[in-house]
Amino acid sequence: MDEFMKAAIEEARKGADEGGIPIGSVIVYNCKIIGRGHNRRVQKGSAILHGEMDAFENAGRQPASVYRECTLYTTLSPCAMCSGAILLYGIKKVIVGENKTFVGEEELLRSRGVEVEVLQNIECIALMERFIAAKPQLWNEDIGEEQPA
């Protein structure tokens, strides 16, 4: 496993340790992390702070030319919101830790020319499976699923 996916997993663990959802992300430019983040919806009471969005926020304002040369690493397949940000900022490559527990908008990204590589990383899968089993209501809230009556 490369250092950047390890960093995304570290971010996911931080989210779990803070009582949040264990999804992490890093944005890499010229072999350096320029933004890192983890899902902080619970911690911040936020509607939008998914791991990828937190990484974008922490990368700060960058020229479009920088983002077009970046690779985004995320422990879980990106949802519609995060995929929209990836497209908006022109990220050309996304490395996904796993999509076994959730398949996001990978086909949309590919249809718009983004290279998407899915690793099926055992650690990423285990983090999400443990979380979903322990906190199904929080997971369903995060991905916008209705709760069964």
mmCIF file of N, CA and C in Angstrom:
data_model
loop_
_atom_site.group_PDB
_atom_site.id
_atom_site.type_symbol
_atom_site.label_atom_id
_atom_site.label_comp_id
_atom_site.label_asym_id
_atom_site.label_seq_id
_atom_site.Cartn_x
_atom_site.Cartn_y
_atom_site.Cartn_z
ATOM 1 N N MET A 1 0.856 -1.185 0.000
ATOM 2 C CA MET A 1 0.000 0.000 0.000
ATOM 3 C C MET A 1 0.897 1.242 0.000
ATOM 4 N N ASP A 2 0.523 2.211 -0.811
ATOM 5 C CA ASP A 2 1.379 3.389 -0.885
ATOM 6 C C ASP A 2 1.118 4.361 0.268
ATOM 7 N N GLU A 3 2.035 5.303 0.415
ATOM 8 C CA GLU A 3 1.988 6.229 1.551
ATOM 9 C C GLU A 3 0.743 7.110 1.554
ATOM 10 N N PHE A 4 0.197 7.394 0.367
ATOM 11 C CA PHE A 4 -0.945 8.296 0.310
ATOM 12 C C PHE A 4 -2.234 7.604 0.756
ATOM 13 N N MET A 5 -2.408 6.340 0.389
ATOM 14 C CA MET A 5 -3.580 5.611 0.902
ATOM 15 C C MET A 5 -3.418 5.399 2.403
ATOM 16 N N LYS A 6 -2.204 5.176 2.868
ATOM 17 C CA LYS A 6 -1.974 5.063 4.324
ATOM 18 C C LYS A 6 -2.403 6.350 5.026
ATOM 19 N N ALA A 7 -2.082 7.493 4.423
ATOM 20 C CA ALA A 7 -2.465 8.780 5.018
ATOM 21 C C ALA A 7 -3.981 8.935 5.030
ATOM 22 N N ALA A 8 -4.662 8.505 3.973
ATOM 23 C CA ALA A 8 -6.128 8.568 3.937
ATOM 24 C C ALA A 8 -6.722 7.673 5.026
ATOM 25 N N ILE A 9 -6.133 6.500 5.215
ATOM 26 C CA ILE A 9 -6.607 5.588 6.266
ATOM 27 C C ILE A 9 -6.369 6.206 7.645
ATOM 28 N N GLU A 10 -5.238 6.872 7.845
ATOM 29 C CA GLU A 10 -4.988 7.573 9.120
ATOM 30 C C GLU A 10 -6.081 8.605 9.379
ATOM 31 N N GLU A 11 -6.469 9.328 8.323
ATOM 32 C CA GLU A 11 -7.548 10.303 8.472
ATOM 33 C C GLU A 11 -8.858 9.611 8.841
ATOM 34 N N ALA A 12 -9.150 8.486 8.200
ATOM 35 C CA ALA A 12 -10.376 7.738 8.520
ATOM 36 C C ALA A 12 -10.377 7.310 9.989
ATOM 37 N N ARG A 13 -9.246 6.861 10.465
ATOM 38 C CA ARG A 13 -9.135 6.465 11.879
ATOM 39 C C ARG A 13 -9.374 7.651 12.808
ATOM 40 N N LYS A 14 -8.859 8.821 12.427
ATOM 41 C CA LYS A 14 -9.101 10.026 13.236
ATOM 42 C C LYS A 14 -10.600 10.282 13.348
ATOM 43 N N GLY A 15 -11.295 10.157 12.229
ATOM 44 C CA GLY A 15 -12.742 10.345 12.248
ATOM 45 C C GLY A 15 -13.420 9.387 13.202
ATOM 46 N N ALA A 16 -13.025 8.123 13.151
ATOM 47 C CA ALA A 16 -13.601 7.117 14.056
ATOM 48 C C ALA A 16 -13.267 7.451 15.509
ATOM 49 N N ASP A 17 -12.010 7.826 15.765
ATOM 50 C CA ASP A 17 -11.584 8.159 17.132
ATOM 51 C C ASP A 17 -12.342 9.353 17.696
ATOM 52 N N GLU A 18 -12.796 10.253 16.812
ATOM 53 C CA GLU A 18 -13.554 11.434 17.234
ATOM 54 C C GLU A 18 -15.050 11.151 17.352
ATOM 55 N N GLY A 19 -15.455 9.900 17.116
ATOM 56 C CA GLY A 19 -16.865 9.540 17.196
ATOM 57 C C GLY A 19 -17.623 9.758 15.898
ATOM 58 N N GLY A 20 -16.882 10.007 14.832
ATOM 59 C CA GLY A 20 -17.506 10.248 13.534
ATOM 60 C C GLY A 20 -17.446 9.046 12.619
ATOM 61 N N ILE A 21 -17.606 9.313 11.347
ATOM 62 C CA ILE A 21 -17.663 8.281 10.319
ATOM 63 C C ILE A 21 -16.264 8.069 9.763
ATOM 64 N N PRO A 22 -15.787 6.815 9.710
ATOM 65 C CA PRO A 22 -14.385 6.555 9.366
ATOM 66 C C PRO A 22 -14.104 6.580 7.863
ATOM 67 N N ILE A 23 -14.129 7.771 7.300
ATOM 68 C CA ILE A 23 -13.787 7.959 5.889
ATOM 69 C C ILE A 23 -12.752 9.070 5.824
ATOM 70 N N GLY A 24 -11.642 8.786 5.151
ATOM 71 C CA GLY A 24 -10.571 9.762 5.049
ATOM 72 C C GLY A 24 -10.152 9.983 3.615
ATOM 73 N N SER A 25 -9.496 11.120 3.391
ATOM 74 C CA SER A 25 -9.083 11.482 2.044
ATOM 75 C C SER A 25 -7.850 12.369 2.094
ATOM 76 N N VAL A 26 -7.018 12.266 1.057
ATOM 77 C CA VAL A 26 -5.916 13.198 0.877
ATOM 78 C C VAL A 26 -5.855 13.605 -0.592
ATOM 79 N N ILE A 27 -5.379 14.816 -0.827
ATOM 80 C CA ILE A 27 -5.182 15.336 -2.177
ATOM 81 C C ILE A 27 -3.687 15.514 -2.363
ATOM 82 N N VAL A 28 -3.179 14.928 -3.452
ATOM 83 C CA VAL A 28 -1.735 14.876 -3.692
ATOM 84 C C VAL A 28 -1.382 15.659 -4.952
ATOM 85 N N TYR A 29 -0.390 16.537 -4.822
ATOM 86 C CA TYR A 29 0.123 17.327 -5.940
ATOM 87 C C TYR A 29 1.641 17.202 -5.942
ATOM 88 N N ASN A 30 2.207 16.818 -7.067
ATOM 89 C CA ASN A 30 3.666 16.656 -7.179
ATOM 90 C C ASN A 30 4.234 15.800 -6.049
ATOM 91 N N CYS A 31 3.573 14.681 -5.779
ATOM 92 C CA CYS A 31 4.024 13.707 -4.768
ATOM 93 C C CYS A 31 4.028 14.258 -3.346
ATOM 94 N N LYS A 32 3.220 15.309 -3.096
ATOM 95 C CA LYS A 32 3.084 15.861 -1.746
ATOM 96 C C LYS A 32 1.610 16.028 -1.425
ATOM 97 N N ILE A 33 1.257 15.758 -0.174
ATOM 98 C CA ILE A 33 -0.118 15.967 0.269
ATOM 99 C C ILE A 33 -0.336 17.461 0.468
ATOM 100 N N ILE A 34 -1.316 18.011 -0.258
ATOM 101 C CA ILE A 34 -1.632 19.437 -0.087
ATOM 102 C C ILE A 34 -2.928 19.636 0.699
ATOM 103 N N GLY A 35 -3.694 18.563 0.859
ATOM 104 C CA GLY A 35 -4.918 18.642 1.644
ATOM 105 C C GLY A 35 -5.243 17.276 2.203
ATOM 106 N N ARG A 36 -5.663 17.250 3.446
ATOM 107 C CA ARG A 36 -6.076 15.989 4.064
ATOM 108 C C ARG A 36 -7.320 16.257 4.884
ATOM 109 N N GLY A 37 -8.157 15.232 4.999
ATOM 110 C CA GLY A 37 -9.367 15.430 5.773
ATOM 111 C C GLY A 37 -10.068 14.128 6.065
ATOM 112 N N HIS A 38 -11.067 14.228 6.920
ATOM 113 C CA HIS A 38 -11.896 13.068 7.243
ATOM 114 C C HIS A 38 -13.320 13.543 7.463
ATOM 115 N N ASN A 39 -14.232 12.611 7.364
ATOM 116 C CA ASN A 39 -15.644 12.938 7.524
ATOM 117 C C ASN A 39 -15.828 13.528 8.923
ATOM 118 N N ARG A 40 -16.347 14.760 8.960
ATOM 119 C CA ARG A 40 -16.556 15.454 10.238
ATOM 120 C C ARG A 40 -17.977 15.969 10.373
ATOM 121 N N ARG A 41 -18.910 15.286 9.710
ATOM 122 C CA ARG A 41 -20.307 15.718 9.799
ATOM 123 C C ARG A 41 -20.793 15.687 11.244
ATOM 124 N N VAL A 42 -20.476 14.616 11.943
ATOM 125 C CA VAL A 42 -20.928 14.474 13.335
ATOM 126 C C VAL A 42 -20.210 15.485 14.222
ATOM 127 N N GLN A 43 -18.901 15.543 14.103
ATOM 128 C CA GLN A 43 -18.097 16.391 14.973
ATOM 129 C C GLN A 43 -18.432 17.874 14.819
ATOM 130 N N LYS A 44 -18.711 18.318 13.603
ATOM 131 C CA LYS A 44 -18.961 19.733 13.327
ATOM 132 C C LYS A 44 -20.442 20.052 13.109
ATOM 133 N N GLY A 45 -21.306 19.025 13.155
ATOM 134 C CA GLY A 45 -22.711 19.262 12.864
ATOM 135 C C GLY A 45 -22.891 19.768 11.441
ATOM 136 N N SER A 46 -22.089 19.250 10.529
ATOM 137 C CA SER A 46 -22.034 19.746 9.161
ATOM 138 C C SER A 46 -22.860 18.883 8.211
ATOM 139 N N ALA A 47 -23.428 19.519 7.222
ATOM 140 C CA ALA A 47 -24.145 18.794 6.171
ATOM 141 C C ALA A 47 -23.212 18.351 5.051
ATOM 142 N N ILE A 48 -22.019 18.932 4.971
ATOM 143 C CA ILE A 48 -21.173 18.682 3.801
ATOM 144 C C ILE A 48 -19.765 18.178 4.080
ATOM 145 N N LEU A 49 -19.336 18.094 5.316
ATOM 146 C CA LEU A 49 -17.943 17.734 5.574
ATOM 147 C C LEU A 49 -17.683 16.232 5.474
ATOM 148 N N HIS A 50 -17.837 15.714 4.267
ATOM 149 C CA HIS A 50 -17.372 14.353 3.976
ATOM 150 C C HIS A 50 -15.841 14.404 3.923
ATOM 151 N N GLY A 51 -15.200 13.253 3.907
ATOM 152 C CA GLY A 51 -13.745 13.204 3.907
ATOM 153 C C GLY A 51 -13.121 13.979 2.759
ATOM 154 N N GLU A 52 -13.677 13.811 1.556
ATOM 155 C CA GLU A 52 -13.127 14.496 0.388
ATOM 156 C C GLU A 52 -13.331 16.006 0.485
ATOM 157 N N MET A 53 -14.505 16.422 0.947
ATOM 158 C CA MET A 53 -14.796 17.852 1.069
ATOM 159 C C MET A 53 -13.889 18.489 2.122
ATOM 160 N N ASP A 54 -13.626 17.779 3.203
ATOM 161 C CA ASP A 54 -12.724 18.264 4.246
ATOM 162 C C ASP A 54 -11.307 18.401 3.686
ATOM 163 N N ALA A 55 -10.883 17.447 2.861
ATOM 164 C CA ALA A 55 -9.551 17.530 2.244
ATOM 165 C C ALA A 55 -9.464 18.736 1.307
ATOM 166 N N PHE A 56 -10.518 18.972 0.510
ATOM 167 C CA PHE A 56 -10.533 20.167 -0.346
ATOM 168 C C PHE A 56 -10.450 21.434 0.500
ATOM 169 N N GLU A 57 -11.243 21.481 1.558
ATOM 170 C CA GLU A 57 -11.243 22.661 2.430
ATOM 171 C C GLU A 57 -9.854 22.889 3.016
ATOM 172 N N ASN A 58 -9.204 21.820 3.446
ATOM 173 C CA ASN A 58 -7.887 21.943 4.063
ATOM 174 C C ASN A 58 -6.776 22.202 3.048
ATOM 175 N N ALA A 59 -7.019 21.871 1.785
ATOM 176 C CA ALA A 59 -6.050 22.209 0.727
ATOM 177 C C ALA A 59 -6.070 23.710 0.464
ATOM 178 N N GLY A 60 -7.199 24.322 0.791
ATOM 179 C CA GLY A 60 -7.315 25.757 0.602
ATOM 180 C C GLY A 60 -7.508 26.128 -0.854
ATOM 181 N N ARG A 61 -7.488 27.405 -1.086
ATOM 182 C CA ARG A 61 -7.698 27.933 -2.425
ATOM 183 C C ARG A 61 -6.469 27.641 -3.282
ATOM 184 N N GLN A 62 -6.659 26.850 -4.312
ATOM 185 C CA GLN A 62 -5.582 26.490 -5.230
ATOM 186 C C GLN A 62 -5.973 26.896 -6.645
ATOM 187 N N PRO A 63 -5.007 27.225 -7.479
ATOM 188 C CA PRO A 63 -5.331 27.499 -8.880
ATOM 189 C C PRO A 63 -5.857 26.230 -9.558
ATOM 190 N N ALA A 64 -6.700 26.411 -10.541
ATOM 191 C CA ALA A 64 -7.238 25.268 -11.285
ATOM 192 C C ALA A 64 -6.108 24.424 -11.867
ATOM 193 N N SER A 65 -5.018 25.066 -12.267
ATOM 194 C CA SER A 65 -3.890 24.328 -12.842
ATOM 195 C C SER A 65 -3.288 23.346 -11.839
ATOM 196 N N VAL A 66 -3.347 23.668 -10.553
ATOM 197 C CA VAL A 66 -2.842 22.742 -9.525
ATOM 198 C C VAL A 66 -3.794 21.562 -9.396
ATOM 199 N N TYR A 67 -5.073 21.835 -9.216
ATOM 200 C CA TYR A 67 -6.033 20.738 -9.043
ATOM 201 C C TYR A 67 -6.043 19.787 -10.237
ATOM 202 N N ARG A 68 -5.830 20.319 -11.449
ATOM 203 C CA ARG A 68 -5.820 19.448 -12.637
ATOM 204 C C ARG A 68 -4.657 18.466 -12.631
ATOM 205 N N GLU A 69 -3.671 18.713 -11.798
ATOM 206 C CA GLU A 69 -2.505 17.826 -11.699
ATOM 207 C C GLU A 69 -2.535 16.966 -10.433
ATOM 208 N N CYS A 70 -3.633 17.006 -9.700
ATOM 209 C CA CYS A 70 -3.724 16.284 -8.426
ATOM 210 C C CYS A 70 -4.347 14.898 -8.587
ATOM 211 N N THR A 71 -4.017 14.054 -7.637
ATOM 212 C CA THR A 71 -4.695 12.769 -7.455
ATOM 213 C C THR A 71 -5.371 12.827 -6.096
ATOM 214 N N LEU A 72 -6.625 12.404 -6.048
ATOM 215 C CA LEU A 72 -7.358 12.354 -4.787
ATOM 216 C C LEU A 72 -7.429 10.899 -4.337
ATOM 217 N N TYR A 73 -7.052 10.655 -3.113
ATOM 218 C CA TYR A 73 -7.147 9.338 -2.483
ATOM 219 C C TYR A 73 -8.283 9.402 -1.482
ATOM 220 N N THR A 74 -9.138 8.400 -1.501
ATOM 221 C CA THR A 74 -10.239 8.348 -0.544
ATOM 222 C C THR A 74 -10.458 6.903 -0.116
ATOM 223 N N THR A 75 -10.794 6.714 1.147
ATOM 224 C CA THR A 75 -10.953 5.345 1.645
ATOM 225 C C THR A 75 -12.237 4.689 1.166
ATOM 226 N N LEU A 76 -13.212 5.497 0.712
ATOM 227 C CA LEU A 76 -14.497 4.957 0.269
ATOM 228 C C LEU A 76 -14.899 5.633 -1.033
ATOM 229 N N SER A 77 -15.591 4.904 -1.876
ATOM 230 C CA SER A 77 -16.076 5.414 -3.156
ATOM 231 C C SER A 77 -16.808 6.744 -2.950
ATOM 232 N N PRO A 78 -16.471 7.779 -3.731
ATOM 233 C CA PRO A 78 -17.047 9.110 -3.495
ATOM 234 C C PRO A 78 -18.526 9.218 -3.869
ATOM 235 N N CYS A 79 -19.276 9.869 -3.010
ATOM 236 C CA CYS A 79 -20.707 10.106 -3.223
ATOM 237 C C CYS A 79 -20.907 11.155 -4.316
ATOM 238 N N ALA A 80 -22.152 11.463 -4.601
ATOM 239 C CA ALA A 80 -22.480 12.441 -5.647
ATOM 240 C C ALA A 80 -21.904 13.825 -5.338
ATOM 241 N N MET A 81 -22.001 14.263 -4.087
ATOM 242 C CA MET A 81 -21.484 15.585 -3.716
ATOM 243 C C MET A 81 -19.971 15.653 -3.908
ATOM 244 N N CYS A 82 -19.269 14.673 -3.395
ATOM 245 C CA CYS A 82 -17.811 14.673 -3.484
ATOM 246 C C CYS A 82 -17.348 14.481 -4.925
ATOM 247 N N SER A 83 -18.068 13.673 -5.678
ATOM 248 C CA SER A 83 -17.746 13.493 -7.096
ATOM 249 C C SER A 83 -17.942 14.803 -7.853
ATOM 250 N N GLY A 84 -18.953 15.562 -7.486
ATOM 251 C CA GLY A 84 -19.165 16.873 -8.097
ATOM 252 C C GLY A 84 -17.993 17.798 -7.858
ATOM 253 N N ALA A 85 -17.454 17.785 -6.639
ATOM 254 C CA ALA A 85 -16.285 18.623 -6.337
ATOM 255 C C ALA A 85 -15.061 18.143 -7.127
ATOM 256 N N ILE A 86 -14.904 16.846 -7.244
ATOM 257 C CA ILE A 86 -13.798 16.284 -8.032
ATOM 258 C C ILE A 86 -13.891 16.784 -9.472
ATOM 259 N N LEU A 87 -15.084 16.747 -10.037
ATOM 260 C CA LEU A 87 -15.289 17.221 -11.410
ATOM 261 C C LEU A 87 -15.107 18.734 -11.505
ATOM 262 N N LEU A 88 -15.661 19.466 -10.551
ATOM 263 C CA LEU A 88 -15.570 20.924 -10.561
ATOM 264 C C LEU A 88 -14.115 21.393 -10.589
ATOM 265 N N TYR A 89 -13.279 20.762 -9.783
ATOM 266 C CA TYR A 89 -11.894 21.197 -9.673
ATOM 267 C C TYR A 89 -10.957 20.496 -10.651
ATOM 268 N N GLY A 90 -11.490 19.609 -11.473
ATOM 269 C CA GLY A 90 -10.695 19.016 -12.542
ATOM 270 C C GLY A 90 -9.696 17.963 -12.113
ATOM 271 N N ILE A 91 -9.955 17.309 -10.985
ATOM 272 C CA ILE A 91 -9.093 16.212 -10.549
ATOM 273 C C ILE A 91 -9.157 15.125 -11.625
ATOM 274 N N LYS A 92 -8.003 14.641 -12.052
ATOM 275 C CA LYS A 92 -7.962 13.673 -13.160
ATOM 276 C C LYS A 92 -7.882 12.222 -12.716
ATOM 277 N N LYS A 93 -7.480 11.988 -11.449
ATOM 278 C CA LYS A 93 -7.327 10.609 -10.982
ATOM 279 C C LYS A 93 -7.813 10.490 -9.543
ATOM 280 N N VAL A 94 -8.583 9.435 -9.286
ATOM 281 C CA VAL A 94 -9.090 9.149 -7.946
ATOM 282 C C VAL A 94 -8.730 7.703 -7.605
ATOM 283 N N ILE A 95 -8.077 7.521 -6.463
ATOM 284 C CA ILE A 95 -7.746 6.190 -5.956
ATOM 285 C C ILE A 95 -8.693 5.919 -4.798
ATOM 286 N N VAL A 96 -9.507 4.875 -4.937
ATOM 287 C CA VAL A 96 -10.550 4.535 -3.966
ATOM 288 C C VAL A 96 -10.090 3.332 -3.147
ATOM 289 N N GLY A 97 -10.140 3.471 -1.828
ATOM 290 C CA GLY A 97 -9.756 2.362 -0.960
ATOM 291 C C GLY A 97 -10.658 1.154 -1.131
ATOM 292 N N GLU A 98 -11.962 1.404 -1.179
ATOM 293 C CA GLU A 98 -12.911 0.299 -1.362
ATOM 294 C C GLU A 98 -14.265 0.796 -1.814
ATOM 295 N N ASN A 99 -14.981 -0.077 -2.510
ATOM 296 C CA ASN A 99 -16.364 0.207 -2.891
ATOM 297 C C ASN A 99 -17.274 -0.975 -2.595
ATOM 298 N N LYS A 100 -16.809 -1.845 -1.707
ATOM 299 C CA LYS A 100 -17.626 -3.015 -1.331
ATOM 300 C C LYS A 100 -18.813 -2.580 -0.459
ATOM 301 N N THR A 101 -18.596 -1.644 0.447
ATOM 302 C CA THR A 101 -19.663 -1.224 1.359
ATOM 303 C C THR A 101 -20.524 -0.112 0.768
ATOM 304 N N PHE A 102 -20.002 0.612 -0.225
ATOM 305 C CA PHE A 102 -20.752 1.694 -0.866
ATOM 306 C C PHE A 102 -20.123 2.002 -2.216
ATOM 307 N N VAL A 103 -20.946 1.969 -3.258
ATOM 308 C CA VAL A 103 -20.484 2.373 -4.591
ATOM 309 C C VAL A 103 -21.050 3.755 -4.865
ATOM 310 N N GLY A 104 -20.167 4.708 -4.980
ATOM 311 C CA GLY A 104 -20.575 6.081 -5.249
ATOM 312 C C GLY A 104 -20.702 6.332 -6.742
ATOM 313 N N GLU A 105 -20.281 7.495 -7.155
ATOM 314 C CA GLU A 105 -20.460 7.948 -8.534
ATOM 315 C C GLU A 105 -19.243 7.656 -9.413
ATOM 316 N N GLU A 106 -18.709 6.457 -9.286
ATOM 317 C CA GLU A 106 -17.527 6.085 -10.061
ATOM 318 C C GLU A 106 -17.788 6.143 -11.563
ATOM 319 N N GLU A 107 -18.946 5.675 -11.986
ATOM 320 C CA GLU A 107 -19.244 5.682 -13.424
ATOM 321 C C GLU A 107 -19.381 7.100 -13.960
ATOM 322 N N LEU A 108 -19.971 7.989 -13.173
ATOM 323 C CA LEU A 108 -20.042 9.396 -13.581
ATOM 324 C C LEU A 108 -18.636 9.953 -13.766
ATOM 325 N N LEU A 109 -17.776 9.709 -12.804
ATOM 326 C CA LEU A 109 -16.404 10.206 -12.893
ATOM 327 C C LEU A 109 -15.718 9.669 -14.147
ATOM 328 N N ARG A 110 -15.837 8.371 -14.362
ATOM 329 C CA ARG A 110 -15.206 7.767 -15.548
ATOM 330 C C ARG A 110 -15.782 8.358 -16.832
ATOM 331 N N SER A 111 -17.099 8.592 -16.850
ATOM 332 C CA SER A 111 -17.735 9.126 -18.052
ATOM 333 C C SER A 111 -17.245 10.539 -18.371
ATOM 334 N N ARG A 112 -16.698 11.209 -17.362
ATOM 335 C CA ARG A 112 -16.184 12.573 -17.544
ATOM 336 C C ARG A 112 -14.656 12.599 -17.646
ATOM 337 N N GLY A 113 -14.057 11.427 -17.865
ATOM 338 C CA GLY A 113 -12.624 11.358 -18.126
ATOM 339 C C GLY A 113 -11.729 11.212 -16.918
ATOM 340 N N VAL A 114 -12.304 10.979 -15.751
ATOM 341 C CA VAL A 114 -11.501 10.793 -14.542
ATOM 342 C C VAL A 114 -11.091 9.324 -14.466
ATOM 343 N N GLU A 115 -9.801 9.096 -14.224
ATOM 344 C CA GLU A 115 -9.325 7.733 -14.004
ATOM 345 C C GLU A 115 -9.677 7.342 -12.567
ATOM 346 N N VAL A 116 -10.395 6.245 -12.414
ATOM 347 C CA VAL A 116 -10.804 5.769 -11.090
ATOM 348 C C VAL A 116 -10.213 4.383 -10.887
ATOM 349 N N GLU A 117 -9.433 4.244 -9.823
ATOM 350 C CA GLU A 117 -8.830 2.955 -9.485
ATOM 351 C C GLU A 117 -9.361 2.528 -8.119
ATOM 352 N N VAL A 118 -9.923 1.324 -8.044
ATOM 353 C CA VAL A 118 -10.474 0.809 -6.791
ATOM 354 C C VAL A 118 -9.547 -0.295 -6.277
ATOM 355 N N LEU A 119 -9.074 -0.141 -5.047
ATOM 356 C CA LEU A 119 -8.092 -1.068 -4.485
ATOM 357 C C LEU A 119 -8.703 -2.260 -3.748
ATOM 358 N N GLN A 120 -9.921 -2.127 -3.251
ATOM 359 C CA GLN A 120 -10.532 -3.122 -2.352
ATOM 360 C C GLN A 120 -9.574 -3.438 -1.198
ATOM 361 N N ASN A 121 -9.090 -2.393 -0.576
ATOM 362 C CA ASN A 121 -8.165 -2.492 0.550
ATOM 363 C C ASN A 121 -8.870 -3.107 1.758
ATOM 364 N N ILE A 122 -8.297 -4.147 2.292
ATOM 365 C CA ILE A 122 -8.912 -4.890 3.403
ATOM 366 C C ILE A 122 -9.130 -4.004 4.625
ATOM 367 N N GLU A 123 -8.183 -3.129 4.905
ATOM 368 C CA GLU A 123 -8.313 -2.244 6.072
ATOM 369 C C GLU A 123 -9.466 -1.252 5.887
ATOM 370 N N CYS A 124 -9.603 -0.710 4.689
ATOM 371 C CA CYS A 124 -10.705 0.223 4.412
ATOM 372 C C CYS A 124 -12.053 -0.494 4.544
ATOM 373 N N ILE A 125 -12.130 -1.694 4.007
ATOM 374 C CA ILE A 125 -13.372 -2.475 4.097
ATOM 375 C C ILE A 125 -13.710 -2.758 5.559
ATOM 376 N N ALA A 126 -12.719 -3.192 6.325
ATOM 377 C CA ALA A 126 -12.947 -3.532 7.737
ATOM 378 C C ALA A 126 -13.410 -2.313 8.534
ATOM 379 N N LEU A 127 -12.798 -1.146 8.294
ATOM 380 C CA LEU A 127 -13.201 0.082 8.997
ATOM 381 C C LEU A 127 -14.685 0.362 8.775
ATOM 382 N N MET A 128 -15.118 0.295 7.519
ATOM 383 C CA MET A 128 -16.508 0.604 7.197
ATOM 384 C C MET A 128 -17.467 -0.482 7.681
ATOM 385 N N GLU A 129 -17.102 -1.738 7.523
ATOM 386 C CA GLU A 129 -17.995 -2.809 7.977
ATOM 387 C C GLU A 129 -18.232 -2.731 9.476
ATOM 388 N N ARG A 130 -17.168 -2.482 10.244
ATOM 389 C CA ARG A 130 -17.319 -2.334 11.709
ATOM 390 C C ARG A 130 -18.222 -1.154 12.036
ATOM 391 N N PHE A 131 -17.989 -0.025 11.358
ATOM 392 C CA PHE A 131 -18.781 1.168 11.619
ATOM 393 C C PHE A 131 -20.249 0.946 11.268
ATOM 394 N N ILE A 132 -20.525 0.410 10.087
ATOM 395 C CA ILE A 132 -21.908 0.199 9.650
ATOM 396 C C ILE A 132 -22.640 -0.753 10.595
ATOM 397 N N ALA A 133 -21.948 -1.793 11.058
ATOM 398 C CA ALA A 133 -22.564 -2.737 12.000
ATOM 399 C C ALA A 133 -22.858 -2.067 13.340
ATOM 400 N N ALA A 134 -21.957 -1.196 13.787
ATOM 401 C CA ALA A 134 -22.104 -0.548 15.087
ATOM 402 C C ALA A 134 -23.083 0.626 15.067
ATOM 403 N N LYS A 135 -23.135 1.364 13.952
ATOM 404 C CA LYS A 135 -23.936 2.586 13.896
ATOM 405 C C LYS A 135 -24.704 2.694 12.573
ATOM 406 N N PRO A 136 -25.611 1.753 12.309
ATOM 407 C CA PRO A 136 -26.312 1.771 11.020
ATOM 408 C C PRO A 136 -27.142 3.040 10.786
ATOM 409 N N GLN A 137 -27.729 3.588 11.837
ATOM 410 C CA GLN A 137 -28.543 4.793 11.651
ATOM 411 C C GLN A 137 -27.686 5.978 11.230
ATOM 412 N N LEU A 138 -26.515 6.124 11.835
ATOM 413 C CA LEU A 138 -25.609 7.213 11.477
ATOM 414 C C LEU A 138 -25.106 7.028 10.041
ATOM 415 N N TRP A 139 -24.793 5.810 9.673
ATOM 416 C CA TRP A 139 -24.353 5.537 8.308
ATOM 417 C C TRP A 139 -25.458 5.885 7.311
ATOM 418 N N ASN A 140 -26.677 5.476 7.580
ATOM 419 C CA ASN A 140 -27.784 5.772 6.673
ATOM 420 C C ASN A 140 -28.052 7.271 6.585
ATOM 421 N N GLU A 141 -27.878 7.975 7.681
ATOM 422 C CA GLU A 141 -28.025 9.431 7.655
ATOM 423 C C GLU A 141 -26.965 10.049 6.751
ATOM 424 N N ASP A 142 -25.750 9.566 6.864
ATOM 425 C CA ASP A 142 -24.651 10.143 6.099
ATOM 426 C C ASP A 142 -24.825 9.937 4.596
ATOM 427 N N ILE A 143 -25.346 8.784 4.191
ATOM 428 C CA ILE A 143 -25.495 8.524 2.765
ATOM 429 C C ILE A 143 -26.896 8.860 2.259
ATOM 430 N N GLY A 144 -27.747 9.400 3.145
ATOM 431 C CA GLY A 144 -29.056 9.876 2.735
ATOM 432 C C GLY A 144 -30.095 8.795 2.521
ATOM 433 N N GLU A 145 -29.924 7.669 3.174
ATOM 434 C CA GLU A 145 -30.895 6.583 3.052
ATOM 435 C C GLU A 145 -32.010 6.773 4.088
ATOM 436 N N GLU A 146 -33.211 6.404 3.689
ATOM 437 C CA GLU A 146 -34.340 6.450 4.623
ATOM 438 C C GLU A 146 -34.226 5.293 5.612
ATOM 439 N N GLN A 147 -34.670 5.550 6.805
ATOM 440 C CA GLN A 147 -34.690 4.515 7.834
ATOM 441 C C GLN A 147 -35.950 3.663 7.682
ATOM 442 N N PRO A 148 -35.823 2.343 7.779
ATOM 443 C CA PRO A 148 -37.033 1.519 7.740
ATOM 444 C C PRO A 148 -37.929 1.815 8.942
ATOM 445 N N ALA A 149 -39.224 1.769 8.727
ATOM 446 C CA ALA A 149 -40.169 2.067 9.808
ATOM 447 C C ALA A 149 -40.306 0.919 10.758
#
